Each structure stands twice: as C-alpha cells, then as structure tokens.
Amino acid sequence: SIMSKKSLYQCNILLAIVAPLAVSSGILLEFLHGGAFSGISFNTWVYAHVLVSLICMVVIGIHLRLHWGKLSEWNKKLHTLRCK
C-alpha cells in the first residue's frame, strides 16, 4: 500500500542517518582508548554510542517489519527467495 511504502521510505531515511552514526561512534571509541575527546569524557561517548546503537537496532526492527511483515510471514517469503 502507499502508506506502507511511505513509512518504509521514511524508515530508510532514518536508518541512513542513524546507522553511520552508530558505526562512526564505535570507530571513535576504538581510537579514543579510554580518553576524552572534544572535551567530552570517554564514558559519555560510550553512553552516546550505546544510545545511538539501540536506536539503530529499533529502526532496523521497524524496517524489517515494514518490509517483510510479521514474523509468521517470514518463512513463506524466505522460502520464495530460496526457490528463485
């Protein structure tokens, strides 16, 4: 339906914003080695990374739900993909 396509598009835009933030904050944490950056403590960067990553995981879940439907429907769709 048009509504689900619009919702999926909005979800994709949000995912395109949040996913790079999650990855880049993880890379930043690796380079910091427990030190502060830009006047912000390492612990604050860790909390920010965890928060952004959790948001990213929720958006991924929403994306999968919008794209594939309920979990009960996944078996049929996966079977269809395997048979192509």
Coordinates of C-alpha atoms in Angstrom, one line a residue:
S1 CA 0.0 0.0 0.0
I2 CA 1.0 3.6 -0.4
M3 CA 1.1 4.2 3.4
S4 CA 3.5 1.3 4.0
K5 CA 5.7 2.4 1.1
K6 CA 5.9 5.9 2.6
S7 CA 6.6 4.5 6.0
L8 CA 9.3 2.3 4.6
Y9 CA 10.9 5.2 2.8
Q10 CA 10.9 7.3 6.0
C11 CA 12.3 4.4 7.9
N12 CA 15.1 4.0 5.3
I13 CA 15.9 7.7 5.6
L14 CA 16.2 7.4 9.4
L15 CA 18.3 4.3 9.0
A16 CA 20.6 6.1 6.6
I17 CA 21.2 8.7 9.2
V18 CA 21.4 6.6 12.4
A19 CA 23.5 3.6 11.0
P20 CA 26.6 5.8 10.1
L21 CA 26.3 7.5 13.4
A22 CA 26.4 4.1 15.2
V23 CA 29.4 2.9 13.1
S24 CA 31.3 6.1 13.4
S25 CA 30.8 6.4 17.2
G26 CA 32.1 2.8 17.5
I27 CA 35.2 3.6 15.5
L28 CA 35.7 6.8 17.6
L29 CA 35.6 4.7 20.8
E30 CA 38.2 2.4 19.4
F31 CA 40.5 5.3 18.6
L32 CA 40.0 7.0 22.0
H33 CA 41.3 4.1 24.0
G34 CA 39.6 5.4 27.1
G35 CA 40.5 9.0 26.7
A36 CA 38.3 12.1 26.4
F37 CA 37.6 13.8 23.0
S38 CA 36.4 17.3 22.3
G39 CA 36.0 18.0 26.0
I40 CA 33.6 15.0 26.4
S41 CA 34.6 12.1 28.7
F42 CA 35.0 8.6 27.4
N43 CA 32.1 7.4 29.5
T44 CA 29.8 9.9 27.9
W45 CA 30.9 8.8 24.4
V46 CA 30.2 5.2 25.4
Y47 CA 26.7 6.1 26.6
A48 CA 26.1 8.1 23.4
H49 CA 27.3 5.1 21.3
V50 CA 25.0 2.7 23.2
L51 CA 22.0 5.0 22.8
V52 CA 22.6 5.6 19.1
S53 CA 23.2 1.8 18.5
L54 CA 20.0 0.9 20.4
I55 CA 18.0 3.4 18.3
C56 CA 19.6 1.9 15.2
M57 CA 18.6 -1.6 16.2
V58 CA 15.0 -0.5 16.8
V59 CA 14.9 1.2 13.4
I60 CA 16.3 -2.0 11.8
G61 CA 13.5 -3.9 13.5
I62 CA 10.9 -1.5 12.2
H63 CA 12.4 -1.6 8.7
L64 CA 12.2 -5.5 8.7
R65 CA 8.6 -5.3 10.0
L66 CA 7.6 -2.8 7.3
H67 CA 9.4 -4.7 4.5
W68 CA 8.7 -8.3 5.5
G69 CA 5.6 -8.1 7.7
K70 CA 5.0 -10.2 10.8
L71 CA 7.5 -12.9 11.8
S72 CA 4.9 -15.6 10.9
E73 CA 5.1 -14.4 7.3
W74 CA 8.9 -14.6 7.0
N75 CA 9.0 -18.4 6.5
K76 CA 6.9 -18.1 3.3
K77 CA 8.9 -15.1 2.0
L78 CA 12.3 -16.8 2.7
H79 CA 11.1 -20.0 1.0
T80 CA 10.1 -17.9 -2.0
L81 CA 13.5 -16.3 -2.1
R82 CA 15.3 -19.7 -1.9
C83 CA 13.2 -21.1 -4.7
K84 CA 14.1 -18.3 -7.2

